Coordinates of C-alpha atoms and ligand atoms in Angstrom, one line a residue:
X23 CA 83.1 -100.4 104.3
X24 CA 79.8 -98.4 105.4
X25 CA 79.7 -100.2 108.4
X26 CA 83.7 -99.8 109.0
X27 CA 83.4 -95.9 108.7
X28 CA 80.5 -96.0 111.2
X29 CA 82.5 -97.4 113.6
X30 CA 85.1 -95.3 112.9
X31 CA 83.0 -92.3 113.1
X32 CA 81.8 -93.4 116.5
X33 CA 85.3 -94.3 118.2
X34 CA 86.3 -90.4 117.3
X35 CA 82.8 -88.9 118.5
X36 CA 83.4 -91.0 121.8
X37 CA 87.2 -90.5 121.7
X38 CA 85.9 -86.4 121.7
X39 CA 83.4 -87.4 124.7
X40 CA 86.3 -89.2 126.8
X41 CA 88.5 -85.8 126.2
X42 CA 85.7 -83.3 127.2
X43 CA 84.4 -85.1 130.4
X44 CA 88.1 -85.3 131.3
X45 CA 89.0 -82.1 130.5
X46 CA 85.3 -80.8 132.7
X47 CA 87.0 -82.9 135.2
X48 CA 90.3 -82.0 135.5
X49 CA 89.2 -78.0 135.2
X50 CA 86.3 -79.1 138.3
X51 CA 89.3 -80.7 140.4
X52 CA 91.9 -77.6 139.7
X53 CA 89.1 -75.2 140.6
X54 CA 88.9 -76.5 144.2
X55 CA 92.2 -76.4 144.2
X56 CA 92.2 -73.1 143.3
X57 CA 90.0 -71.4 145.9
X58 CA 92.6 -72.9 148.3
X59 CA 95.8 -71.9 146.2
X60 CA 95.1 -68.7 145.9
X61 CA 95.0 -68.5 142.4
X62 CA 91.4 -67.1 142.5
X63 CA 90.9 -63.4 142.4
X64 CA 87.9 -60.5 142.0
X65 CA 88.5 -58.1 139.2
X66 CA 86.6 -54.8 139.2
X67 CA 84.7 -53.0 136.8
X68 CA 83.1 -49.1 137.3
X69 CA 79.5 -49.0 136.3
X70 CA 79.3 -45.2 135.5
X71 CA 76.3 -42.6 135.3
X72 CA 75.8 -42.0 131.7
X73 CA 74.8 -38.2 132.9
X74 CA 77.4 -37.0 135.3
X75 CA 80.0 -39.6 134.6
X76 CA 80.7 -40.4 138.0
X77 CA 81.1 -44.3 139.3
X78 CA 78.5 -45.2 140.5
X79 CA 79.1 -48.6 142.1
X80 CA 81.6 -51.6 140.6
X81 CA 80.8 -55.3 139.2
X82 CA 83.0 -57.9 140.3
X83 CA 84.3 -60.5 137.9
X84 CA 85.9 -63.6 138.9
X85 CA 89.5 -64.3 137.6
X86 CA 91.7 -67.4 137.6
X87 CA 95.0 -67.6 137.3
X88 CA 95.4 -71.3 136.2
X89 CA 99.1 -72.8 136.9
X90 CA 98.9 -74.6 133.4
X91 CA 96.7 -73.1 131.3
X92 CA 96.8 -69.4 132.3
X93 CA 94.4 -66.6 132.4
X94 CA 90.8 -68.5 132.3
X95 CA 88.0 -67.2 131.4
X96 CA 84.6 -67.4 134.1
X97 CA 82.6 -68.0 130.7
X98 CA 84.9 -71.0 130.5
X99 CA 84.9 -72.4 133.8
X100 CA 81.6 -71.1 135.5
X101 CA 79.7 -73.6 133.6
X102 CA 82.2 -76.3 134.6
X103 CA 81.3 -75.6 138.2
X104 CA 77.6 -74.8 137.6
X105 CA 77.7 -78.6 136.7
X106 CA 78.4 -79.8 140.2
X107 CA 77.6 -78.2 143.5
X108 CA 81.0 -76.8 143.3
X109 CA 79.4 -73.6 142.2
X110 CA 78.0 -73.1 145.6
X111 CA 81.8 -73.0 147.4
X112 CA 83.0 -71.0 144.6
X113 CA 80.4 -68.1 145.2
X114 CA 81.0 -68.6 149.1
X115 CA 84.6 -67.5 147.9
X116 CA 83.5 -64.5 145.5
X117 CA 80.8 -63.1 148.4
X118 CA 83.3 -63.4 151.0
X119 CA 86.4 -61.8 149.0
X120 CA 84.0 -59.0 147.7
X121 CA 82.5 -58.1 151.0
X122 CA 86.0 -58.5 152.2
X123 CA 87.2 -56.0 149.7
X124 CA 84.5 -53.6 150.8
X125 CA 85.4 -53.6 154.1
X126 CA 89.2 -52.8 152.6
X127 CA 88.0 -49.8 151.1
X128 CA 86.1 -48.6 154.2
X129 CA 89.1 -48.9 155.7
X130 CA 91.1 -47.1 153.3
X131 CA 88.2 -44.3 153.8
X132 CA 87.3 -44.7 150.2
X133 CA 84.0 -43.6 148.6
X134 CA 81.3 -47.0 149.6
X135 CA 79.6 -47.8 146.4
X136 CA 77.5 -51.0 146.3
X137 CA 79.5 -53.6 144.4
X138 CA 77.2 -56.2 142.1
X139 CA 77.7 -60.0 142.4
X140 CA 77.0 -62.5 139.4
X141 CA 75.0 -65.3 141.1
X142 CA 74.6 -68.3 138.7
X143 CA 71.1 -69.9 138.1
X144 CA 72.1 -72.8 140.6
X145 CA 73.1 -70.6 142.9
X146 CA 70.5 -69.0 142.9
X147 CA 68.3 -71.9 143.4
X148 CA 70.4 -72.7 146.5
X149 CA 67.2 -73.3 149.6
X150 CA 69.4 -71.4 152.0
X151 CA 70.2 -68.7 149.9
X152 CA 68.3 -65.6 151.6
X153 CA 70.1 -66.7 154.9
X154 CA 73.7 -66.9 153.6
X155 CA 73.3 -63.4 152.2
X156 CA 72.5 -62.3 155.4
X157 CA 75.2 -63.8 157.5
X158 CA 77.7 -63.2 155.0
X159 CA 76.7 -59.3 155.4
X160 CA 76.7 -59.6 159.2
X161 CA 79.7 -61.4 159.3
X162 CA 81.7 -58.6 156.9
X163 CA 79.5 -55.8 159.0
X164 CA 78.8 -54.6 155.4
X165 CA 75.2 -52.6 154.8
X166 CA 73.1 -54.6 152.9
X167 CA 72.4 -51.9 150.2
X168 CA 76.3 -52.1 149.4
X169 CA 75.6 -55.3 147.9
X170 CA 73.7 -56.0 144.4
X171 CA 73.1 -59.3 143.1
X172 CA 73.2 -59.8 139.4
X173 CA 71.0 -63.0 138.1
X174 CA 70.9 -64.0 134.2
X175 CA 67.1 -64.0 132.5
X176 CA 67.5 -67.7 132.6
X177 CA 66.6 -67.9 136.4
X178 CA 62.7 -66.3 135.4
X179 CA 62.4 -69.7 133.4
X180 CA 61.3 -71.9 136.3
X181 CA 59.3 -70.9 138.7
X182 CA 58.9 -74.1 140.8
X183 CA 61.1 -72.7 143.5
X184 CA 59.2 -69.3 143.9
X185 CA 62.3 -66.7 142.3
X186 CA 60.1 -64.3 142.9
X187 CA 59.4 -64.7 146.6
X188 CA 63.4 -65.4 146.9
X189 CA 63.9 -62.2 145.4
X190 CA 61.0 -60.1 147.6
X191 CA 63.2 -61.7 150.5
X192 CA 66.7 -60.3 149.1
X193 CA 64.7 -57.0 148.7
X194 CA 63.6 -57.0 152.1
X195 CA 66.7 -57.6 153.4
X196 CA 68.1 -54.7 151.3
X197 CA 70.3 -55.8 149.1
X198 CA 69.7 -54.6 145.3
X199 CA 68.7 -56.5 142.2
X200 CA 69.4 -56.8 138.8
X201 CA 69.0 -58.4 135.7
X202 CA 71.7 -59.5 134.1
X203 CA 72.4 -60.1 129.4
X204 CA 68.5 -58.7 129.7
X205 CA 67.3 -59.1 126.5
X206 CA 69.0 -62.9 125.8
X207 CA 66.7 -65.1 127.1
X208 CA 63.1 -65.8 126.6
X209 CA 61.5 -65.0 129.6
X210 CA 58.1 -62.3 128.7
X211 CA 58.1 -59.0 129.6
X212 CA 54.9 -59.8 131.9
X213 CA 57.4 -61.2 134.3
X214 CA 59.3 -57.8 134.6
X215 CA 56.5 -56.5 136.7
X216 CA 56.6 -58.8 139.0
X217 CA 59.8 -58.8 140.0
X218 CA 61.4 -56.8 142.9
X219 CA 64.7 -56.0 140.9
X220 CA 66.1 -52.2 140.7
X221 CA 68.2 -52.5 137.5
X222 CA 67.7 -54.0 133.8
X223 CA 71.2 -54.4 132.4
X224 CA 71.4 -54.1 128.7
X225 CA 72.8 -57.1 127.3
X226 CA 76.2 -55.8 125.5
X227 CA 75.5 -58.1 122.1
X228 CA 72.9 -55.6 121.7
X229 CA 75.2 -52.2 122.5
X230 CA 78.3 -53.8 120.5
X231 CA 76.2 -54.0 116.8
X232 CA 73.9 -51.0 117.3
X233 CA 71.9 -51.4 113.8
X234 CA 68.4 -50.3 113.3
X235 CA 66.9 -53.5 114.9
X236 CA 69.6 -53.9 118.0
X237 CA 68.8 -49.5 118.2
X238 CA 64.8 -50.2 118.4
X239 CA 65.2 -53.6 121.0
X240 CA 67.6 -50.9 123.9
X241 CA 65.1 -48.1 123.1
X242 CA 61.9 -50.5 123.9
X243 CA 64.0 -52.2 127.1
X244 CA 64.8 -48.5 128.1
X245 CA 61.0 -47.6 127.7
X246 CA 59.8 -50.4 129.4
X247 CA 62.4 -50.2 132.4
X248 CA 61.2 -46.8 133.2
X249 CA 58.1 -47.3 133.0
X250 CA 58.2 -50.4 135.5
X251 CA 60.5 -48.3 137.7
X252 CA 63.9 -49.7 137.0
X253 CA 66.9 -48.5 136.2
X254 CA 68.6 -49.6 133.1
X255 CA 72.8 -50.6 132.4
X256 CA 74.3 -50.8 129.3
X257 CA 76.8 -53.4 129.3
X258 CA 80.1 -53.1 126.6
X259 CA 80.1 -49.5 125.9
X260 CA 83.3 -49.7 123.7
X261 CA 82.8 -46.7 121.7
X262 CA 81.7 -42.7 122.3
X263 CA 78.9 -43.4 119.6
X264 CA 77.6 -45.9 121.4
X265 CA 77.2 -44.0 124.4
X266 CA 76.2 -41.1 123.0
X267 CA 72.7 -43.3 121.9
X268 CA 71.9 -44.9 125.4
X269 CA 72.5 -41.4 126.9
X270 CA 70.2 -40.1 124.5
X271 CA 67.8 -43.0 124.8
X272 CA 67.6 -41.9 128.5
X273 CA 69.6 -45.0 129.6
X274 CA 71.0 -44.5 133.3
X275 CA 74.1 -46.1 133.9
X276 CA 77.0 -48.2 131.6
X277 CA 80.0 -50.2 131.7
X278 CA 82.1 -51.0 128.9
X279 CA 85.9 -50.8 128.1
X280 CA 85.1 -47.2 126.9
X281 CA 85.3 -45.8 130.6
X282 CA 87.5 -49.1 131.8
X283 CA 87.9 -52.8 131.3
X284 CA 87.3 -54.1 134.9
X285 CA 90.6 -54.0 136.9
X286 CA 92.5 -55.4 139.9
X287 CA 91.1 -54.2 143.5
X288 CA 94.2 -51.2 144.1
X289 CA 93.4 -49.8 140.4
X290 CA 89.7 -49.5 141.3
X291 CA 91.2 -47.9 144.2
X292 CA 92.7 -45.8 142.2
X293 CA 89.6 -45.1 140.0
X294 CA 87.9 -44.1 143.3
X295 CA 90.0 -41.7 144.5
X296 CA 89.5 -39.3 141.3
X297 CA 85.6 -39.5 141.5
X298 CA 85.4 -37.2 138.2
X299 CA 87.7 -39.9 136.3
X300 CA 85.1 -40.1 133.0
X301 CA 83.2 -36.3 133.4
X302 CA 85.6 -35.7 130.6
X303 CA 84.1 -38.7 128.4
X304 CA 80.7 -37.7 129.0
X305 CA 80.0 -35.1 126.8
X306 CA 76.5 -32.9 126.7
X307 CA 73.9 -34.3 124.7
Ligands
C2E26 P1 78.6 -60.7 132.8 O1 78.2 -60.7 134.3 O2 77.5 -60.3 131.8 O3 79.8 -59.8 132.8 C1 80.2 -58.9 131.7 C2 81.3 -59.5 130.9 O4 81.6 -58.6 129.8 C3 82.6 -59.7 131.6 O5 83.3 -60.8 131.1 C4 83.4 -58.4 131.3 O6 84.7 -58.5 131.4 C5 82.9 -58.2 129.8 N1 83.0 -56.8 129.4 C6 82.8 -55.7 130.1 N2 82.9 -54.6 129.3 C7 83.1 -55.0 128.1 C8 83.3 -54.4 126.8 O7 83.2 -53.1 126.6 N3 83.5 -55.2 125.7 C9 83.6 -56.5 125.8 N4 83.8 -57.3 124.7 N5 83.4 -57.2 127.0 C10 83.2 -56.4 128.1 P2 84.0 -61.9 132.0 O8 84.7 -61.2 133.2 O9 84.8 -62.8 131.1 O10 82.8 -62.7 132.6 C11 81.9 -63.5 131.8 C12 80.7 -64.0 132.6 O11 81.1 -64.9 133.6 C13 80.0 -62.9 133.3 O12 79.1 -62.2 132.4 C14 79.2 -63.7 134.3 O13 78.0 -64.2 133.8 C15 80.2 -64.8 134.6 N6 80.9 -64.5 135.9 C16 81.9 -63.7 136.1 N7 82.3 -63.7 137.4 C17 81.4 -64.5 138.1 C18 81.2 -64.9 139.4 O14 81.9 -64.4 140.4 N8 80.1 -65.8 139.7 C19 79.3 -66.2 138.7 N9 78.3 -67.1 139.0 N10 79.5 -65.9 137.4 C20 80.5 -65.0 137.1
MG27 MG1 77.1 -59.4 135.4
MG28 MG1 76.1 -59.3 131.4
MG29 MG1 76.9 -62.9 131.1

Protein backbone atom coordinates (compact mmCIF):
# COMPACT_ATOMS: atom_id res chain seq x y z
CA UNK A 1 0.00 0.00 0.00
CA UNK A 2 2.96 2.39 1.20
CA UNK A 3 4.80 1.53 -1.60
CA UNK A 4 1.63 1.90 -4.08
CA UNK A 5 1.03 5.57 -2.74
CA UNK A 6 4.75 6.33 -3.32
CA UNK A 7 4.42 5.61 -6.73
CA UNK A 8 1.49 7.31 -6.96
CA UNK A 9 2.87 10.35 -5.37
CA UNK A 10 5.74 10.34 -7.78
CA UNK A 11 3.73 9.86 -11.17
CA UNK A 12 1.71 13.27 -10.11
CA UNK A 13 4.97 15.20 -8.97
CA UNK A 14 6.50 14.09 -12.48
CA UNK A 15 3.10 14.38 -14.19
CA UNK A 16 3.44 18.40 -12.56
CA UNK A 17 7.16 18.34 -14.01
CA UNK A 18 6.07 17.21 -17.67
CA UNK A 19 3.28 20.12 -17.53
CA UNK A 20 5.69 22.98 -16.28
CA UNK A 21 8.68 22.20 -18.69
CA UNK A 22 6.01 22.15 -21.34
CA UNK A 23 4.23 24.95 -20.42
CA UNK A 24 8.27 26.94 -20.03
CA UNK A 25 8.39 25.59 -23.44
CA UNK A 26 5.53 26.46 -25.16
CA UNK A 27 5.57 30.26 -23.49
CA UNK A 28 9.73 30.25 -24.81
CA UNK A 29 8.53 29.14 -28.45
CA UNK A 30 5.38 31.78 -28.50
CA UNK A 31 7.76 34.54 -27.23
CA UNK A 32 9.92 34.33 -30.40
CA UNK A 33 7.08 34.30 -32.06
CA UNK A 34 6.08 37.18 -30.57
CA UNK A 35 8.89 39.62 -31.16
CA UNK A 36 8.08 38.81 -34.84
CA UNK A 37 4.15 39.02 -34.59
CA UNK A 38 4.07 42.01 -33.21
CA UNK A 39 2.37 41.16 -30.20
CA UNK A 40 5.20 42.66 -28.14
CA UNK A 41 4.93 46.19 -26.94
CA UNK A 42 6.73 48.98 -24.33
CA UNK A 43 4.47 50.45 -21.82
CA UNK A 44 5.51 53.67 -20.05
CA UNK A 45 5.60 54.71 -16.71
CA UNK A 46 6.47 58.67 -15.35
CA UNK A 47 9.05 58.62 -12.70
CA UNK A 48 8.19 61.98 -10.99
CA UNK A 49 10.15 64.60 -8.70
CA UNK A 50 8.72 64.12 -5.36
CA UNK A 51 9.44 68.18 -4.92
CA UNK A 52 8.23 69.87 -7.95
CA UNK A 53 6.06 67.07 -9.30
CA UNK A 54 7.28 67.29 -12.70
CA UNK A 55 8.28 63.90 -14.85
CA UNK A 56 11.33 63.51 -14.74
CA UNK A 57 12.11 60.74 -17.12
CA UNK A 58 9.87 57.35 -17.88
CA UNK A 59 10.53 53.42 -17.19
CA UNK A 60 9.65 51.13 -19.81
CA UNK A 61 7.85 47.92 -19.17
CA UNK A 62 7.50 45.15 -21.48
CA UNK A 63 3.97 44.04 -22.42
CA UNK A 64 2.71 40.99 -24.30
CA UNK A 65 -0.29 40.51 -25.85
CA UNK A 66 -0.48 36.71 -25.96
CA UNK A 67 -3.05 35.33 -28.78
CA UNK A 68 -4.23 32.59 -26.26
CA UNK A 69 -3.64 33.45 -22.95
CA UNK A 70 -3.91 37.26 -23.05
CA UNK A 71 -2.31 40.05 -21.24
CA UNK A 72 1.10 38.33 -19.67
CA UNK A 73 2.77 39.44 -17.20
CA UNK A 74 7.02 40.23 -17.74
CA UNK A 75 7.24 38.76 -14.04
CA UNK A 76 5.68 35.67 -15.78
CA UNK A 77 7.52 35.29 -18.81
CA UNK A 78 10.99 37.20 -18.21
CA UNK A 79 12.10 34.33 -16.28
CA UNK A 80 10.97 32.00 -18.97
CA UNK A 81 13.34 33.74 -21.33
CA UNK A 82 16.08 34.42 -18.72
CA UNK A 83 16.27 30.54 -18.91
CA UNK A 84 17.60 30.46 -22.45
CA UNK A 85 19.54 32.92 -24.37
CA UNK A 86 16.34 34.08 -25.63
CA UNK A 87 16.52 36.89 -23.15
CA UNK A 88 19.27 38.39 -25.15
CA UNK A 89 16.94 38.92 -28.56
CA UNK A 90 14.16 39.94 -26.39
CA UNK A 91 16.15 42.96 -24.85
CA UNK A 92 17.65 43.58 -28.54
CA UNK A 93 13.69 44.20 -29.17
CA UNK A 94 13.00 46.40 -25.87
CA UNK A 95 16.41 48.69 -26.56
CA UNK A 96 15.57 49.00 -30.06
CA UNK A 97 11.69 49.84 -29.62
CA UNK A 98 12.59 52.28 -26.61
CA UNK A 99 15.30 54.16 -28.47
CA UNK A 100 12.92 54.00 -31.34
CA UNK A 101 10.28 55.60 -29.30
CA UNK A 102 12.62 58.31 -28.27
CA UNK A 103 13.54 59.21 -31.47
CA UNK A 104 9.41 59.44 -31.99
CA UNK A 105 9.11 61.92 -29.46
CA UNK A 106 11.99 63.97 -30.70
CA UNK A 107 10.24 64.09 -33.61
CA UNK A 108 7.03 64.99 -32.26
CA UNK A 109 9.19 67.92 -30.50
CA UNK A 110 8.36 66.53 -27.16
CA UNK A 111 10.18 67.21 -23.90
CA UNK A 112 13.60 64.35 -24.11
CA UNK A 113 13.68 62.71 -20.79
CA UNK A 114 16.01 59.73 -20.34
CA UNK A 115 13.84 56.59 -20.43
CA UNK A 116 15.18 53.60 -17.95
CA UNK A 117 15.55 49.95 -19.32
CA UNK A 118 15.22 46.76 -17.06
CA UNK A 119 18.26 44.61 -18.10
CA UNK A 120 17.99 41.08 -16.52
CA UNK A 121 20.96 39.57 -14.68
CA UNK A 122 21.86 37.44 -17.94
CA UNK A 123 21.71 40.21 -19.78
CA UNK A 124 23.67 41.80 -18.09
CA UNK A 125 26.34 39.29 -18.04
CA UNK A 126 26.22 39.33 -21.87
CA UNK A 127 30.47 39.76 -22.90
CA UNK A 128 29.44 42.29 -25.62
CA UNK A 129 27.21 44.20 -23.59
CA UNK A 130 29.08 47.76 -23.35
CA UNK A 131 29.39 47.58 -27.20
CA UNK A 132 25.68 46.88 -28.08
CA UNK A 133 24.70 49.82 -25.88
CA UNK A 134 26.72 51.81 -27.85
CA UNK A 135 25.74 50.86 -31.29
CA UNK A 136 22.32 50.64 -30.42
CA UNK A 137 22.59 54.47 -29.32
CA UNK A 138 24.52 55.38 -32.55
CA UNK A 139 22.30 53.55 -34.63
CA UNK A 140 18.96 55.47 -33.00
CA UNK A 141 21.32 58.78 -32.93
CA UNK A 142 19.97 58.88 -29.28
CA UNK A 143 22.34 60.83 -26.53
CA UNK A 144 23.58 58.42 -24.32
CA UNK A 145 22.42 60.19 -21.07
CA UNK A 146 18.75 59.60 -22.52
CA UNK A 147 19.13 56.14 -21.65
CA UNK A 148 19.24 54.56 -18.00
CA UNK A 149 19.77 51.04 -17.38
CA UNK A 150 17.91 49.45 -14.46
CA UNK A 151 19.80 46.18 -13.01
CA UNK A 152 18.18 44.08 -9.98
CA UNK A 153 20.66 43.69 -6.60
CA UNK A 154 21.00 40.20 -7.69
CA UNK A 155 23.65 41.12 -10.48
CA UNK A 156 26.23 42.52 -7.28
CA UNK A 157 26.17 38.67 -6.25
CA UNK A 158 28.89 37.52 -8.54
CA UNK A 159 31.56 39.19 -9.34
CA UNK A 160 33.49 36.78 -11.59
CA UNK A 161 32.66 38.84 -14.62
CA UNK A 162 33.82 42.27 -13.12
CA UNK A 163 29.95 44.19 -12.85
CA UNK A 164 31.73 46.70 -11.62
CA UNK A 165 34.18 47.45 -14.39
CA UNK A 166 30.95 46.75 -16.86
CA UNK A 167 29.25 49.34 -15.20
CA UNK A 168 32.44 52.07 -14.96
CA UNK A 169 32.23 51.32 -18.86
CA UNK A 170 28.29 52.10 -19.28
CA UNK A 171 29.22 55.22 -17.03
CA UNK A 172 31.84 56.31 -19.31
CA UNK A 173 29.88 55.96 -22.19
CA UNK A 174 27.16 58.07 -20.47
CA UNK A 175 24.36 56.20 -20.02
CA UNK A 176 22.90 56.28 -16.32
CA UNK A 177 22.56 53.60 -13.74
CA UNK A 178 20.41 52.37 -11.30
CA UNK A 179 19.51 49.90 -8.93
CA UNK A 180 16.57 48.29 -9.23
CA UNK A 181 13.91 46.28 -5.88
CA UNK A 182 17.07 47.85 -3.75
CA UNK A 183 16.66 46.60 -0.60
CA UNK A 184 15.52 42.68 -1.78
CA UNK A 185 18.57 41.08 -2.18
CA UNK A 186 21.50 40.42 -0.06
CA UNK A 187 24.17 42.09 -1.57
CA UNK A 188 26.16 44.57 1.56
CA UNK A 189 25.99 47.98 1.61
CA UNK A 190 29.91 48.04 1.19
CA UNK A 191 29.24 47.32 -2.48
CA UNK A 192 27.21 50.49 -2.86
CA UNK A 193 30.36 52.49 -2.88
CA UNK A 194 31.75 50.94 -5.32
CA UNK A 195 29.46 51.15 -7.80
CA UNK A 196 29.20 53.81 -10.58
CA UNK A 197 25.26 53.89 -10.45
CA UNK A 198 23.30 57.39 -10.13
CA UNK A 199 19.92 56.03 -8.61
CA UNK A 200 18.93 53.57 -5.64
CA UNK A 201 15.35 52.67 -6.42
CA UNK A 202 13.32 51.82 -3.39
CA UNK A 203 11.94 48.52 -3.70
CA UNK A 204 7.93 49.09 -3.56
CA UNK A 205 7.33 45.96 -1.00
CA UNK A 206 8.88 48.35 1.30
CA UNK A 207 6.64 51.70 0.15
CA UNK A 208 3.34 49.45 -0.09
CA UNK A 209 3.37 48.29 3.92
CA UNK A 210 5.01 51.36 5.43
CA UNK A 211 5.16 50.03 9.31
CA UNK A 212 7.68 51.10 11.79
CA UNK A 213 10.31 48.56 10.47
CA UNK A 214 9.56 48.96 6.41
CA UNK A 215 9.54 53.26 7.67
CA UNK A 216 13.22 52.80 9.38
CA UNK A 217 14.76 50.33 6.28
CA UNK A 218 13.59 53.60 3.29
CA UNK A 219 14.83 56.23 5.85
CA UNK A 220 18.40 54.25 6.35
CA UNK A 221 18.42 53.46 2.20
CA UNK A 222 17.59 57.25 1.80
CA UNK A 223 20.47 58.14 4.34
CA UNK A 224 22.81 56.04 2.91
CA UNK A 225 22.03 56.97 -0.86
CA UNK A 226 22.81 60.56 -0.16
CA UNK A 227 25.48 60.18 1.56
CA UNK A 228 27.17 57.87 -1.29
CA UNK A 229 25.89 60.50 -3.80
CA UNK A 230 22.96 58.76 -5.36
CA UNK A 231 19.71 59.59 -5.99
CA UNK A 232 16.91 57.55 -4.53
CA UNK A 233 13.27 56.19 -6.35
CA UNK A 234 10.51 55.10 -4.61
CA UNK A 235 8.77 52.47 -6.48
CA UNK A 236 4.63 51.84 -5.94
CA UNK A 237 3.63 55.12 -4.50
CA UNK A 238 -0.18 54.13 -4.35
CA UNK A 239 -1.26 56.35 -1.79
CA UNK A 240 -0.69 60.41 -0.80
CA UNK A 241 0.51 59.05 2.76
CA UNK A 242 2.96 57.25 1.32
CA UNK A 243 4.37 60.00 -0.45
CA UNK A 244 4.02 62.44 1.90
CA UNK A 245 6.83 60.16 4.04
CA UNK A 246 9.54 59.61 1.24
CA UNK A 247 9.12 63.38 0.51
CA UNK A 248 9.70 64.04 3.91
CA UNK A 249 12.48 61.44 4.24
CA UNK A 250 14.20 63.61 1.55
CA UNK A 251 13.55 60.90 -1.10
CA UNK A 252 14.01 62.42 -4.76
CA UNK A 253 12.02 60.94 -7.23
CA UNK A 254 8.73 58.13 -7.27
CA UNK A 255 6.69 56.13 -9.41
CA UNK A 256 3.63 54.41 -8.42
CA UNK A 257 -0.01 54.28 -9.57
CA UNK A 258 -0.60 57.31 -7.35
CA UNK A 259 0.77 59.81 -10.20
CA UNK A 260 0.04 56.85 -13.10
CA UNK A 261 0.17 53.17 -13.75
CA UNK A 262 2.64 52.99 -16.68
CA UNK A 263 0.78 53.59 -20.08
CA UNK A 264 0.89 53.05 -23.84
CA UNK A 265 3.59 55.30 -25.75
CA UNK A 266 0.66 58.18 -27.17
CA UNK A 267 -0.64 58.48 -23.41
CA UNK A 268 2.82 59.23 -22.12
CA UNK A 269 2.66 61.49 -24.93
CA UNK A 270 -0.01 62.87 -23.59
CA UNK A 271 1.53 63.05 -19.97
CA UNK A 272 4.37 65.04 -21.66
CA UNK A 273 2.72 67.59 -23.13
CA UNK A 274 1.14 68.98 -19.69
CA UNK A 275 4.64 69.02 -17.84
CA UNK A 276 2.73 70.22 -14.53
CA UNK A 277 0.40 67.00 -14.79
CA UNK A 278 1.04 65.94 -10.81
CA UNK A 279 2.19 69.77 -9.20
CA UNK A 280 -1.38 69.45 -8.04
CA UNK A 281 -0.61 65.91 -6.12
CA UNK A 282 2.37 67.26 -4.60
CA UNK A 283 1.44 69.04 -1.84
CA UNK A 284 4.01 71.30 0.48
CA UNK A 285 5.56 69.50 3.26
P1 LIG B 1 10.37 46.47 -12.03
O1 LIG B 1 11.40 46.90 -12.98
O2 LIG B 1 10.68 46.59 -10.58
O3 LIG B 1 9.07 47.31 -12.41
C1 LIG B 1 8.10 47.77 -11.49
C2 LIG B 1 6.84 46.93 -11.53
O4 LIG B 1 5.90 47.45 -10.60
C3 LIG B 1 6.12 46.96 -12.88
O5 LIG B 1 5.49 45.69 -13.04
C4 LIG B 1 5.07 48.07 -12.67
O6 LIG B 1 3.96 47.95 -13.53
C5 LIG B 1 4.70 47.81 -11.24
N1 LIG B 1 4.19 49.00 -10.56
C6 LIG B 1 4.48 50.30 -10.79
N2 LIG B 1 3.84 51.10 -9.93
C7 LIG B 1 3.11 50.30 -9.11
C8 LIG B 1 2.22 50.55 -8.01
O7 LIG B 1 1.98 51.69 -7.58
N3 LIG B 1 1.67 49.46 -7.41
C9 LIG B 1 1.92 48.19 -7.84
N4 LIG B 1 1.33 47.17 -7.21
N5 LIG B 1 2.76 47.92 -8.89
C10 LIG B 1 3.34 48.97 -9.51
P2 LIG B 1 5.55 44.91 -14.42
O8 LIG B 1 5.39 45.86 -15.55
O9 LIG B 1 4.59 43.77 -14.31
O10 LIG B 1 7.04 44.35 -14.48
C11 LIG B 1 7.49 43.39 -13.56
C12 LIG B 1 8.97 43.20 -13.66
O11 LIG B 1 9.32 42.58 -14.91
C13 LIG B 1 9.79 44.49 -13.63
O12 LIG B 1 9.95 44.93 -12.29
C14 LIG B 1 11.08 44.04 -14.27
O13 LIG B 1 11.90 43.40 -13.33
C15 LIG B 1 10.60 43.02 -15.28
N6 LIG B 1 10.56 43.64 -16.62
C16 LIG B 1 9.60 44.42 -17.17
N7 LIG B 1 9.95 44.81 -18.42
C17 LIG B 1 11.17 44.27 -18.66
C18 LIG B 1 12.09 44.31 -19.78
O14 LIG B 1 11.87 44.97 -20.80
N8 LIG B 1 13.26 43.60 -19.65
C19 LIG B 1 13.55 42.89 -18.52
N9 LIG B 1 14.72 42.23 -18.48
N10 LIG B 1 12.72 42.85 -17.47
C20 LIG B 1 11.56 43.52 -17.52
MG1 LIG C 1 12.60 48.48 -13.09
MG1 LIG D 1 11.56 47.51 -9.26
MG1 LIG E 1 11.39 43.98 -10.26
Amino acid sequence: RAKEKGRNTSEFFTVELQDQARRTLQIETDLRAAMVKGELSLHYQPKVDLASGEIVGAEALLRWQHPERGAMSPAEFIPVAEETDLIVEVGHWVLDAALGQQVAWREQALATLPVAVNLSVREFRQPDLVDLIARKLAEHRIDPSLLELEITEGVSLDDSIGVVEVMQRLRKLGVAMAIDDFGTGYSSLSYLKRFSINDLKIDQSFVRALDGDNQAIVTAIVGVARGLGFSTTAEGIETAEQLAFLKRQGCKCGQGYYFSRPVPADEFAALLRQPKAYTDLISPV
